[in-house]
Amino acid sequence: MRNLARIASRSLLRQGRRNRLLGAAIAFSFFVIVVIASVLGGMVHSLEDKAKIYYGGDITIRGIEAGRNKVVRDAPAIAAAALTILGPGPVISERYEHRASSTTLFFGGESLRQRILIGIDYSIEAELFSRFNYVEGSFEGIRGSNGILISEPIARILKARVGDDILILTPTLKGQKNTATVVVRGIFRDSSLFGYYTSYLDIDFLRGLVGAPSGFCTNMAIFFPGGRPSRSTVAMLQRGLEREFPFSPLYDRQQDFWDAVAAERAPGIKYALLGLDANLEQV
């Protein structure tokens, strides 16, 4: 054993330069790995924050009726039941998502299609929307108005600034075309998939624009200010809600819910509880 130690020490001393180079290479490689991990971690965190706003909080409740109409019929009752299960702390908000590929924004001779318009109750989701990285303006003052939040890429294409009036053209729920003038209240920095084709308006204004009845919503956002809920919390909420409402099982992917309901073709309405990971999976 002593001979082995003597031989090893002699080898290290005689090849000191080579060993120093090897040590430097290992240290540099470790540094690169740490930097890459930090960058990826920051990107994932940023993506999750944007996804919370886009999909609706840490947990989203979605509903579908007769296999095709996306709607939540029992929103106030579901919200009350969820708060009873979760206790004080989480923020629950109704949302209205209007998806129409022909929706178009017009300004100064330029136009841009929008994949989705999201109606928000800013009095409830103020904390969530304060997280936006605003280039100009903010979400404040949009509640109850014709204000709109657009991303920086949209503003750049339209050459629009905060305070500008934009014309919006979109089909109503009955298939008719409707137009309205909206005022740019905030421009946020987001060149991702979430921001490029999505704009945010007051929920009541959007309902009126597309002819949706008062109180109509397509999904509900549950946001946990203290951080993402644990899987056990999500499972507890699932068990509690499915005792009172027609909830599907928990799915790991949002698309699995749509596929299951479409295949079932059952009458009535069906709800799903979707965590942030289930929503992000399709991204």
PDB file of C-alpha atoms in Angstrom:
ATOM      1  CA  MET A   1       0.000   0.000   0.000  1.00  0.00           C
ATOM      2  CA  ARG A   2       2.902   2.336   0.855  1.00  0.00           C
ATOM      3  CA  ASN A   3       4.603   1.526  -2.435  1.00  0.00           C
ATOM      4  CA  LEU A   4       1.404   2.320  -4.310  1.00  0.00           C
ATOM      5  CA  ALA A   5       1.101   5.697  -2.568  1.00  0.00           C
ATOM      6  CA  ARG A   6       4.779   6.469  -3.276  1.00  0.00           C
ATOM      7  CA  ILE A   7       4.377   5.617  -6.963  1.00  0.00           C
ATOM      8  CA  ALA A   8       1.226   7.725  -7.245  1.00  0.00           C
ATOM      9  CA  SER A   9       2.797  10.779  -5.581  1.00  0.00           C
ATOM     10  CA  ARG A  10       5.903  10.468  -7.729  1.00  0.00           C
ATOM     11  CA  SER A  11       3.725  10.317 -10.878  1.00  0.00           C
ATOM     12  CA  LEU A  12       1.807  13.428  -9.822  1.00  0.00           C
ATOM     13  CA  LEU A  13       5.009  15.367  -9.144  1.00  0.00           C
ATOM     14  CA  ARG A  14       6.695  14.364 -12.370  1.00  0.00           C
ATOM     15  CA  GLN A  15       3.612  15.186 -14.489  1.00  0.00           C
ATOM     16  CA  GLY A  16       2.635  18.339 -12.639  1.00  0.00           C
ATOM     17  CA  ARG A  17       2.108  20.474 -15.753  1.00  0.00           C
ATOM     18  CA  ARG A  18      -0.150  17.907 -17.378  1.00  0.00           C
ATOM     19  CA  ASN A  19      -2.154  17.501 -14.181  1.00  0.00           C
ATOM     20  CA  ARG A  20      -2.551  21.279 -13.808  1.00  0.00           C
ATOM     21  CA  LEU A  21      -3.885  21.479 -17.366  1.00  0.00           C
ATOM     22  CA  LEU A  22      -6.264  18.608 -16.637  1.00  0.00           C
ATOM     23  CA  GLY A  23      -7.446  20.317 -13.450  1.00  0.00           C
ATOM     24  CA  ALA A  24      -7.979  23.578 -15.325  1.00  0.00           C
ATOM     25  CA  ALA A  25      -9.960  21.773 -18.026  1.00  0.00           C
ATOM     26  CA  ILE A  26     -12.175  20.091 -15.409  1.00  0.00           C
ATOM     27  CA  ALA A  27     -12.735  23.402 -13.589  1.00  0.00           C
ATOM     28  CA  PHE A  28     -13.621  25.173 -16.863  1.00  0.00           C
ATOM     29  CA  SER A  29     -16.019  22.380 -17.839  1.00  0.00           C
ATOM     30  CA  PHE A  30     -17.706  22.602 -14.438  1.00  0.00           C
ATOM     31  CA  PHE A  31     -18.011  26.378 -14.846  1.00  0.00           C
ATOM     32  CA  VAL A  32     -19.643  25.973 -18.278  1.00  0.00           C
ATOM     33  CA  ILE A  33     -22.100  23.416 -16.907  1.00  0.00           C
ATOM     34  CA  VAL A  34     -23.049  25.729 -14.025  1.00  0.00           C
ATOM     35  CA  VAL A  35     -23.568  28.673 -16.399  1.00  0.00           C
ATOM     36  CA  ILE A  36     -25.713  26.612 -18.780  1.00  0.00           C
ATOM     37  CA  ALA A  37     -27.776  25.243 -15.892  1.00  0.00           C
ATOM     38  CA  SER A  38     -28.318  28.774 -14.538  1.00  0.00           C
ATOM     39  CA  VAL A  39     -29.381  30.103 -17.938  1.00  0.00           C
ATOM     40  CA  LEU A  40     -31.757  27.190 -18.531  1.00  0.00           C
ATOM     41  CA  GLY A  41     -33.169  27.573 -15.032  1.00  0.00           C
ATOM     42  CA  GLY A  42     -33.843  31.257 -15.673  1.00  0.00           C
ATOM     43  CA  MET A  43     -35.485  30.461 -19.018  1.00  0.00           C
ATOM     44  CA  VAL A  44     -37.734  27.831 -17.462  1.00  0.00           C
ATOM     45  CA  HIS A  45     -38.726  30.208 -14.640  1.00  0.00           C
ATOM     46  CA  SER A  46     -39.516  32.958 -17.170  1.00  0.00           C
ATOM     47  CA  LEU A  47     -41.534  30.526 -19.289  1.00  0.00           C
ATOM     48  CA  GLU A  48     -43.526  29.391 -16.257  1.00  0.00           C
ATOM     49  CA  ASP A  49     -44.358  32.986 -15.287  1.00  0.00           C
ATOM     50  CA  LYS A  50     -45.585  33.724 -18.816  1.00  0.00           C
ATOM     51  CA  ALA A  51     -47.524  30.460 -18.911  1.00  0.00           C
ATOM     52  CA  LYS A  52     -49.284  31.327 -15.649  1.00  0.00           C
ATOM     53  CA  ILE A  53     -50.604  34.499 -17.247  1.00  0.00           C
ATOM     54  CA  TYR A  54     -51.421  32.879 -20.597  1.00  0.00           C
ATOM     55  CA  TYR A  55     -53.099  29.707 -19.308  1.00  0.00           C
ATOM     56  CA  GLY A  56     -54.458  31.160 -16.094  1.00  0.00           C
ATOM     57  CA  GLY A  57     -52.580  30.722 -12.846  1.00  0.00           C
ATOM     58  CA  ASP A  58     -50.975  27.646 -11.305  1.00  0.00           C
ATOM     59  CA  ILE A  59     -54.134  25.589 -11.838  1.00  0.00           C
ATOM     60  CA  THR A  60     -56.680  26.022 -14.617  1.00  0.00           C
ATOM     61  CA  ILE A  61     -60.249  24.771 -14.552  1.00  0.00           C
ATOM     62  CA  ARG A  62     -61.612  24.159 -18.033  1.00  0.00           C
ATOM     63  CA  GLY A  63     -65.017  22.999 -19.127  1.00  0.00           C
ATOM     64  CA  ILE A  64     -66.492  21.588 -22.296  1.00  0.00           C
ATOM     65  CA  GLU A  65     -70.154  21.089 -23.115  1.00  0.00           C
ATOM     66  CA  ALA A  66     -71.563  18.547 -25.549  1.00  0.00           C
ATOM     67  CA  GLY A  67     -68.040  17.764 -26.728  1.00  0.00           C
ATOM     68  CA  ARG A  68     -67.395  21.114 -28.400  1.00  0.00           C
ATOM     69  CA  ASN A  69     -68.477  24.280 -26.547  1.00  0.00           C
ATOM     70  CA  LYS A  70     -65.783  25.466 -24.158  1.00  0.00           C
ATOM     71  CA  VAL A  71     -67.589  26.927 -21.185  1.00  0.00           C
ATOM     72  CA  VAL A  72     -67.682  26.866 -17.372  1.00  0.00           C
ATOM     73  CA  ARG A  73     -71.331  26.930 -16.309  1.00  0.00           C
ATOM     74  CA  ASP A  74     -70.923  26.742 -12.537  1.00  0.00           C
ATOM     75  CA  ALA A  75     -68.074  29.228 -12.039  1.00  0.00           C
ATOM     76  CA  PRO A  76     -69.273  30.961  -8.823  1.00  0.00           C
ATOM     77  CA  ALA A  77     -70.178  27.644  -7.168  1.00  0.00           C
ATOM     78  CA  ILE A  78     -66.903  26.018  -8.239  1.00  0.00           C
ATOM     79  CA  ALA A  79     -64.906  29.006  -6.942  1.00  0.00           C
ATOM     80  CA  ALA A  80     -66.688  28.857  -3.580  1.00  0.00           C
ATOM     81  CA  ALA A  81     -66.098  25.109  -3.285  1.00  0.00           C
ATOM     82  CA  ALA A  82     -62.428  25.475  -4.249  1.00  0.00           C
ATOM     83  CA  LEU A  83     -61.826  28.158  -1.613  1.00  0.00           C
ATOM     84  CA  THR A  84     -63.506  25.971   1.005  1.00  0.00           C
ATOM     85  CA  ILE A  85     -61.122  23.143   0.107  1.00  0.00           C
ATOM     86  CA  LEU A  86     -57.948  25.234  -0.245  1.00  0.00           C
ATOM     87  CA  GLY A  87     -58.588  27.798   2.461  1.00  0.00           C
ATOM     88  CA  PRO A  88     -57.654  31.497   2.260  1.00  0.00           C
ATOM     89  CA  GLY A  89     -54.738  32.553   0.102  1.00  0.00           C
ATOM     90  CA  PRO A  90     -55.307  31.365  -3.486  1.00  0.00           C
ATOM     91  CA  VAL A  91     -56.802  33.807  -5.977  1.00  0.00           C
ATOM     92  CA  ILE A  92     -59.582  32.477  -8.224  1.00  0.00           C
ATOM     93  CA  SER A  93     -60.664  34.399 -11.290  1.00  0.00           C
ATOM     94  CA  GLU A  94     -63.053  33.825 -14.184  1.00  0.00           C
ATOM     95  CA  ARG A  95     -61.684  34.292 -17.694  1.00  0.00           C
ATOM     96  CA  TYR A  96     -63.101  34.438 -21.174  1.00  0.00           C
ATOM     97  CA  GLU A  97     -60.928  33.206 -24.055  1.00  0.00           C
ATOM     98  CA  HIS A  98     -62.041  34.103 -27.560  1.00  0.00           C
ATOM     99  CA  ARG A  99     -60.268  32.012 -30.180  1.00  0.00           C
ATOM    100  CA  ALA A 100     -60.786  32.984 -33.805  1.00  0.00           C
ATOM    101  CA  SER A 101     -58.125  32.865 -36.507  1.00  0.00           C
ATOM    102  CA  SER A 102     -59.765  35.766 -38.354  1.00  0.00           C
ATOM    103  CA  THR A 103     -59.436  38.201 -35.415  1.00  0.00           C
ATOM    104  CA  THR A 104     -57.362  41.132 -36.702  1.00  0.00           C
ATOM    105  CA  LEU A 105     -55.865  44.320 -35.256  1.00  0.00           C
ATOM    106  CA  PHE A 106     -55.605  47.392 -37.503  1.00  0.00           C
ATOM    107  CA  PHE A 107     -53.563  50.562 -36.973  1.00  0.00           C
ATOM    108  CA  GLY A 108     -51.977  53.131 -39.274  1.00  0.00           C
ATOM    109  CA  GLY A 109     -52.387  51.059 -42.418  1.00  0.00           C
ATOM    110  CA  GLU A 110     -50.915  47.936 -40.779  1.00  0.00           C
ATOM    111  CA  SER A 111     -52.784  44.813 -39.687  1.00  0.00           C
ATOM    112  CA  LEU A 112     -52.010  41.691 -37.686  1.00  0.00           C
ATOM    113  CA  ARG A 113     -53.971  38.508 -36.986  1.00  0.00           C
ATOM    114  CA  GLN A 114     -54.492  37.451 -33.387  1.00  0.00           C
ATOM    115  CA  ARG A 115     -54.974  33.827 -32.417  1.00  0.00           C
ATOM    116  CA  ILE A 116     -56.612  34.545 -29.090  1.00  0.00           C
ATOM    117  CA  LEU A 117     -58.148  37.410 -27.116  1.00  0.00           C
ATOM    118  CA  ILE A 118     -58.289  36.860 -23.357  1.00  0.00           C
ATOM    119  CA  GLY A 119     -60.761  38.689 -21.169  1.00  0.00           C
ATOM    120  CA  ILE A 120     -59.460  39.353 -17.650  1.00  0.00           C
ATOM    121  CA  ASP A 121     -60.957  40.611 -14.403  1.00  0.00           C
ATOM    122  CA  TYR A 122     -58.056  42.911 -13.525  1.00  0.00           C
ATOM    123  CA  SER A 123     -59.453  43.683 -10.082  1.00  0.00           C
ATOM    124  CA  ILE A 124     -58.791  40.042  -9.138  1.00  0.00           C
ATOM    125  CA  GLU A 125     -55.674  39.331 -11.211  1.00  0.00           C
ATOM    126  CA  ALA A 126     -53.809  42.555 -10.447  1.00  0.00           C
ATOM    127  CA  GLU A 127     -50.935  40.754  -8.703  1.00  0.00           C
ATOM    128  CA  LEU A 128     -50.487  38.355 -11.612  1.00  0.00           C
ATOM    129  CA  PHE A 129     -50.415  41.080 -14.259  1.00  0.00           C
ATOM    130  CA  SER A 130     -48.048  43.224 -12.224  1.00  0.00           C
ATOM    131  CA  ARG A 131     -45.424  40.594 -13.128  1.00  0.00           C
ATOM    132  CA  PHE A 132     -45.429  41.612 -16.775  1.00  0.00           C
ATOM    133  CA  ASN A 133     -42.275  43.300 -18.016  1.00  0.00           C
ATOM    134  CA  TYR A 134     -43.896  46.455 -19.388  1.00  0.00           C
ATOM    135  CA  VAL A 135     -42.113  48.445 -22.078  1.00  0.00           C
ATOM    136  CA  GLU A 136     -44.785  51.154 -21.884  1.00  0.00           C
ATOM    137  CA  GLY A 137     -47.845  51.698 -19.722  1.00  0.00           C
ATOM    138  CA  SER A 138     -49.387  48.971 -17.543  1.00  0.00           C
ATOM    139  CA  PHE A 139     -52.605  47.047 -16.906  1.00  0.00           C
ATOM    140  CA  GLU A 140     -53.913  49.736 -14.557  1.00  0.00           C
ATOM    141  CA  GLY A 141     -57.022  51.509 -15.785  1.00  0.00           C
ATOM    142  CA  ILE A 142     -58.152  48.696 -18.104  1.00  0.00           C
ATOM    143  CA  ARG A 143     -60.873  47.367 -15.818  1.00  0.00           C
ATOM    144  CA  GLY A 144     -64.297  48.335 -17.138  1.00  0.00           C
ATOM    145  CA  SER A 145     -62.823  50.048 -20.212  1.00  0.00           C
ATOM    146  CA  ASN A 146     -61.896  49.334 -23.817  1.00  0.00           C
ATOM    147  CA  GLY A 147     -58.206  49.167 -22.943  1.00  0.00           C
ATOM    148  CA  ILE A 148     -55.951  46.476 -24.368  1.00  0.00           C
ATOM    149  CA  LEU A 149     -52.569  44.959 -23.495  1.00  0.00           C
ATOM    150  CA  ILE A 150     -50.393  43.997 -26.461  1.00  0.00           C
ATOM    151  CA  SER A 151     -46.896  42.548 -26.715  1.00  0.00           C
ATOM    152  CA  GLU A 152     -43.846  44.454 -27.929  1.00  0.00           C
ATOM    153  CA  PRO A 153     -43.676  42.488 -31.238  1.00  0.00           C
ATOM    154  CA  ILE A 154     -47.323  43.354 -31.954  1.00  0.00           C
ATOM    155  CA  ALA A 155     -46.721  47.021 -31.144  1.00  0.00           C
ATOM    156  CA  ARG A 156     -43.627  47.030 -33.364  1.00  0.00           C
ATOM    157  CA  ILE A 157     -45.491  45.565 -36.358  1.00  0.00           C
ATOM    158  CA  LEU A 158     -48.446  47.934 -35.965  1.00  0.00           C
ATOM    159  CA  LYS A 159     -46.151  50.862 -35.002  1.00  0.00           C
ATOM    160  CA  ALA A 160     -48.493  51.523 -32.087  1.00  0.00           C
ATOM    161  CA  ARG A 161     -47.750  53.227 -28.765  1.00  0.00           C
ATOM    162  CA  VAL A 162     -49.562  53.526 -25.459  1.00  0.00           C
ATOM    163  CA  GLY A 163     -52.592  55.803 -25.915  1.00  0.00           C
ATOM    164  CA  ASP A 164     -53.147  54.889 -29.565  1.00  0.00           C
ATOM    165  CA  ASP A 165     -56.574  53.755 -30.771  1.00  0.00           C
ATOM    166  CA  ILE A 166     -56.536  50.359 -32.499  1.00  0.00           C
ATOM    167  CA  LEU A 167     -59.388  48.913 -34.538  1.00  0.00           C
ATOM    168  CA  ILE A 168     -60.204  45.309 -33.734  1.00  0.00           C
ATOM    169  CA  LEU A 169     -62.203  43.021 -36.047  1.00  0.00           C
ATOM    170  CA  THR A 170     -63.448  39.673 -34.747  1.00  0.00           C
ATOM    171  CA  PRO A 171     -66.333  37.254 -35.318  1.00  0.00           C
ATOM    172  CA  THR A 172     -69.037  37.055 -32.682  1.00  0.00           C
ATOM    173  CA  LEU A 173     -70.267  33.808 -31.150  1.00  0.00           C
ATOM    174  CA  LYS A 174     -73.011  33.765 -33.795  1.00  0.00           C
ATOM    175  CA  GLY A 175     -70.483  34.087 -36.617  1.00  0.00           C
ATOM    176  CA  GLN A 176     -71.131  37.729 -37.463  1.00  0.00           C
ATOM    177  CA  LYS A 177     -68.296  40.230 -37.850  1.00  0.00           C
ATOM    178  CA  ASN A 178     -67.960  42.948 -35.245  1.00  0.00           C
ATOM    179  CA  THR A 179     -65.533  45.835 -34.840  1.00  0.00           C
ATOM    180  CA  ALA A 180     -64.552  48.041 -31.933  1.00  0.00           C
ATOM    181  CA  THR A 181     -61.964  50.660 -31.091  1.00  0.00           C
ATOM    182  CA  VAL A 182     -59.591  49.710 -28.279  1.00  0.00           C
ATOM    183  CA  VAL A 183     -56.976  51.873 -26.589  1.00  0.00           C
ATOM    184  CA  VAL A 184     -53.456  50.574 -25.991  1.00  0.00           C
ATOM    185  CA  ARG A 185     -52.932  50.808 -22.210  1.00  0.00           C
ATOM    186  CA  GLY A 186     -49.835  48.671 -21.900  1.00  0.00           C
ATOM    187  CA  ILE A 187     -47.114  47.104 -24.048  1.00  0.00           C
ATOM    188  CA  PHE A 188     -45.300  44.142 -22.508  1.00  0.00           C
ATOM    189  CA  ARG A 189     -42.043  42.490 -23.509  1.00  0.00           C
ATOM    190  CA  ASP A 190     -42.781  38.966 -24.744  1.00  0.00           C
ATOM    191  CA  SER A 191     -41.643  37.597 -28.098  1.00  0.00           C
ATOM    192  CA  SER A 192     -42.631  34.026 -27.201  1.00  0.00           C
ATOM    193  CA  LEU A 193     -45.542  32.010 -28.533  1.00  0.00           C
ATOM    194  CA  PHE A 194     -47.625  33.303 -25.608  1.00  0.00           C
ATOM    195  CA  GLY A 195     -47.209  36.972 -26.454  1.00  0.00           C
ATOM    196  CA  TYR A 196     -47.065  37.146 -30.233  1.00  0.00           C
ATOM    197  CA  TYR A 197     -50.618  35.980 -30.975  1.00  0.00           C
ATOM    198  CA  THR A 198     -52.338  36.980 -27.735  1.00  0.00           C
ATOM    199  CA  SER A 199     -53.826  40.237 -26.438  1.00  0.00           C
ATOM    200  CA  TYR A 200     -55.622  40.955 -23.160  1.00  0.00           C
ATOM    201  CA  LEU A 201     -58.788  42.991 -22.589  1.00  0.00           C
ATOM    202  CA  ASP A 202     -61.331  43.614 -19.847  1.00  0.00           C
ATOM    203  CA  ILE A 203     -63.536  40.537 -19.558  1.00  0.00           C
ATOM    204  CA  ASP A 204     -66.851  42.409 -19.723  1.00  0.00           C
ATOM    205  CA  PHE A 205     -65.716  44.449 -22.721  1.00  0.00           C
ATOM    206  CA  LEU A 206     -64.708  41.281 -24.583  1.00  0.00           C
ATOM    207  CA  ARG A 207     -67.982  39.579 -23.733  1.00  0.00           C
ATOM    208  CA  GLY A 208     -69.874  42.513 -25.193  1.00  0.00           C
ATOM    209  CA  LEU A 209     -67.672  42.572 -28.291  1.00  0.00           C
ATOM    210  CA  VAL A 210     -68.377  38.943 -29.197  1.00  0.00           C
ATOM    211  CA  GLY A 211     -71.962  38.812 -27.939  1.00  0.00           C
ATOM    212  CA  ALA A 212     -71.335  36.535 -24.944  1.00  0.00           C
ATOM    213  CA  PRO A 213     -73.859  36.734 -22.097  1.00  0.00           C
ATOM    214  CA  SER A 214     -72.960  38.391 -18.818  1.00  0.00           C
ATOM    215  CA  GLY A 215     -71.022  36.053 -16.539  1.00  0.00           C
ATOM    216  CA  PHE A 216     -70.065  33.713 -19.385  1.00  0.00           C
ATOM    217  CA  CYS A 217     -66.565  32.271 -18.988  1.00  0.00           C
ATOM    218  CA  THR A 218     -64.510  29.583 -20.703  1.00  0.00           C
ATOM    219  CA  ASN A 219     -62.071  28.797 -17.894  1.00  0.00           C
ATOM    220  CA  MET A 220     -61.053  29.707 -14.362  1.00  0.00           C
ATOM    221  CA  ALA A 221     -57.595  30.657 -13.126  1.00  0.00           C
ATOM    222  CA  ILE A 222     -56.342  29.632  -9.681  1.00  0.00           C
ATOM    223  CA  PHE A 223     -53.188  31.449  -8.636  1.00  0.00           C
ATOM    224  CA  PHE A 224     -51.136  30.688  -5.509  1.00  0.00           C
ATOM    225  CA  PRO A 225     -49.212  33.829  -4.423  1.00  0.00           C
ATOM    226  CA  GLY A 226     -46.910  31.762  -2.187  1.00  0.00           C
ATOM    227  CA  GLY A 227     -45.641  29.582  -5.034  1.00  0.00           C
ATOM    228  CA  ARG A 228     -46.752  26.604  -7.092  1.00  0.00           C
ATOM    229  CA  PRO A 229     -48.972  24.138  -5.207  1.00  0.00           C
ATOM    230  CA  SER A 230     -47.775  20.630  -4.473  1.00  0.00           C
ATOM    231  CA  ARG A 231     -49.169  17.603  -6.298  1.00  0.00           C
ATOM    232  CA  SER A 232     -50.922  16.596  -3.085  1.00  0.00           C
ATOM    233  CA  THR A 233     -52.716  19.964  -3.001  1.00  0.00           C
ATOM    234  CA  VAL A 234     -53.846  19.536  -6.602  1.00  0.00           C
ATOM    235  CA  ALA A 235     -55.027  15.983  -5.846  1.00  0.00           C
ATOM    236  CA  MET A 236     -56.902  17.206  -2.748  1.00  0.00           C
ATOM    237  CA  LEU A 237     -58.653  19.883  -4.803  1.00  0.00           C
ATOM    238  CA  GLN A 238     -59.524  17.318  -7.476  1.00  0.00           C
ATOM    239  CA  ARG A 239     -61.093  14.948  -4.929  1.00  0.00           C
ATOM    240  CA  GLY A 240     -63.093  17.734  -3.339  1.00  0.00           C
ATOM    241  CA  LEU A 241     -64.453  19.193  -6.582  1.00  0.00           C
ATOM    242  CA  GLU A 242     -65.322  15.897  -8.241  1.00  0.00           C
ATOM    243  CA  ARG A 243     -67.668  15.131  -5.304  1.00  0.00           C
ATOM    244  CA  GLU A 244     -69.846  18.101  -6.294  1.00  0.00           C
ATOM    245  CA  PHE A 245     -69.253  18.655 -10.009  1.00  0.00           C
ATOM    246  CA  PRO A 246     -68.707  16.473 -13.105  1.00  0.00           C
ATOM    247  CA  PHE A 247     -64.898  16.523 -13.195  1.00  0.00           C
ATOM    248  CA  SER A 248     -62.747  14.300 -15.385  1.00  0.00           C
ATOM    249  CA  PRO A 249     -59.767  12.482 -13.824  1.00  0.00           C
ATOM    250  CA  LEU A 250     -56.491  14.373 -13.463  1.00  0.00           C
ATOM    251  CA  TYR A 251     -54.563  14.484 -16.730  1.00  0.00           C
ATOM    252  CA  ASP A 252     -50.861  15.058 -17.308  1.00  0.00           C
ATOM    253  CA  ARG A 253     -51.591  16.778 -20.620  1.00  0.00           C
ATOM    254  CA  GLN A 254     -54.265  19.307 -21.517  1.00  0.00           C
ATOM    255  CA  GLN A 255     -54.831  17.602 -24.884  1.00  0.00           C
ATOM    256  CA  ASP A 256     -55.686  14.329 -23.131  1.00  0.00           C
ATOM    257  CA  PHE A 257     -58.727  16.019 -21.612  1.00  0.00           C
ATOM    258  CA  TRP A 258     -59.968  17.333 -24.970  1.00  0.00           C
ATOM    259  CA  ASP A 259     -59.393  13.923 -26.604  1.00  0.00           C
ATOM    260  CA  ALA A 260     -61.183  12.035 -23.817  1.00  0.00           C
ATOM    261  CA  VAL A 261     -64.237  14.308 -23.873  1.00  0.00           C
ATOM    262  CA  ALA A 262     -64.414  14.246 -27.667  1.00  0.00           C
ATOM    263  CA  ALA A 263     -64.293  10.446 -27.663  1.00  0.00           C
ATOM    264  CA  GLU A 264     -66.895  10.185 -24.897  1.00  0.00           C
ATOM    265  CA  ARG A 265     -69.488  12.329 -26.735  1.00  0.00           C
ATOM    266  CA  ALA A 266     -71.633  12.429 -23.608  1.00  0.00           C
ATOM    267  CA  PRO A 267     -74.322  15.092 -23.184  1.00  0.00           C
ATOM    268  CA  GLY A 268     -73.956  17.788 -20.561  1.00  0.00           C
ATOM    269  CA  ILE A 269     -70.818  19.448 -19.305  1.00  0.00           C
ATOM    270  CA  LYS A 270     -67.469  18.098 -18.157  1.00  0.00           C
ATOM    271  CA  TYR A 271     -64.719  19.880 -16.245  1.00  0.00           C
ATOM    272  CA  ALA A 272     -60.995  19.296 -15.861  1.00  0.00           C
ATOM    273  CA  LEU A 273     -58.441  20.453 -13.329  1.00  0.00           C
ATOM    274  CA  LEU A 274     -55.177  21.160 -15.160  1.00  0.00           C
ATOM    275  CA  GLY A 275     -51.926  22.017 -13.422  1.00  0.00           C
ATOM    276  CA  LEU A 276     -49.291  24.258 -14.983  1.00  0.00           C
ATOM    277  CA  ASP A 277     -47.235  21.246 -16.124  1.00  0.00           C
ATOM    278  CA  ALA A 278     -50.248  19.794 -17.952  1.00  0.00           C
ATOM    279  CA  ASN A 279     -50.680  23.093 -19.787  1.00  0.00           C
ATOM    280  CA  LEU A 280     -46.971  23.505 -20.520  1.00  0.00           C
ATOM    281  CA  GLU A 281     -46.705  19.987 -21.936  1.00  0.00           C
ATOM    282  CA  GLN A 282     -48.310  21.083 -25.207  1.00  0.00           C
ATOM    283  CA  VAL A 283     -45.671  23.817 -25.508  1.00  0.00           C
TER     284      VAL A 283
END
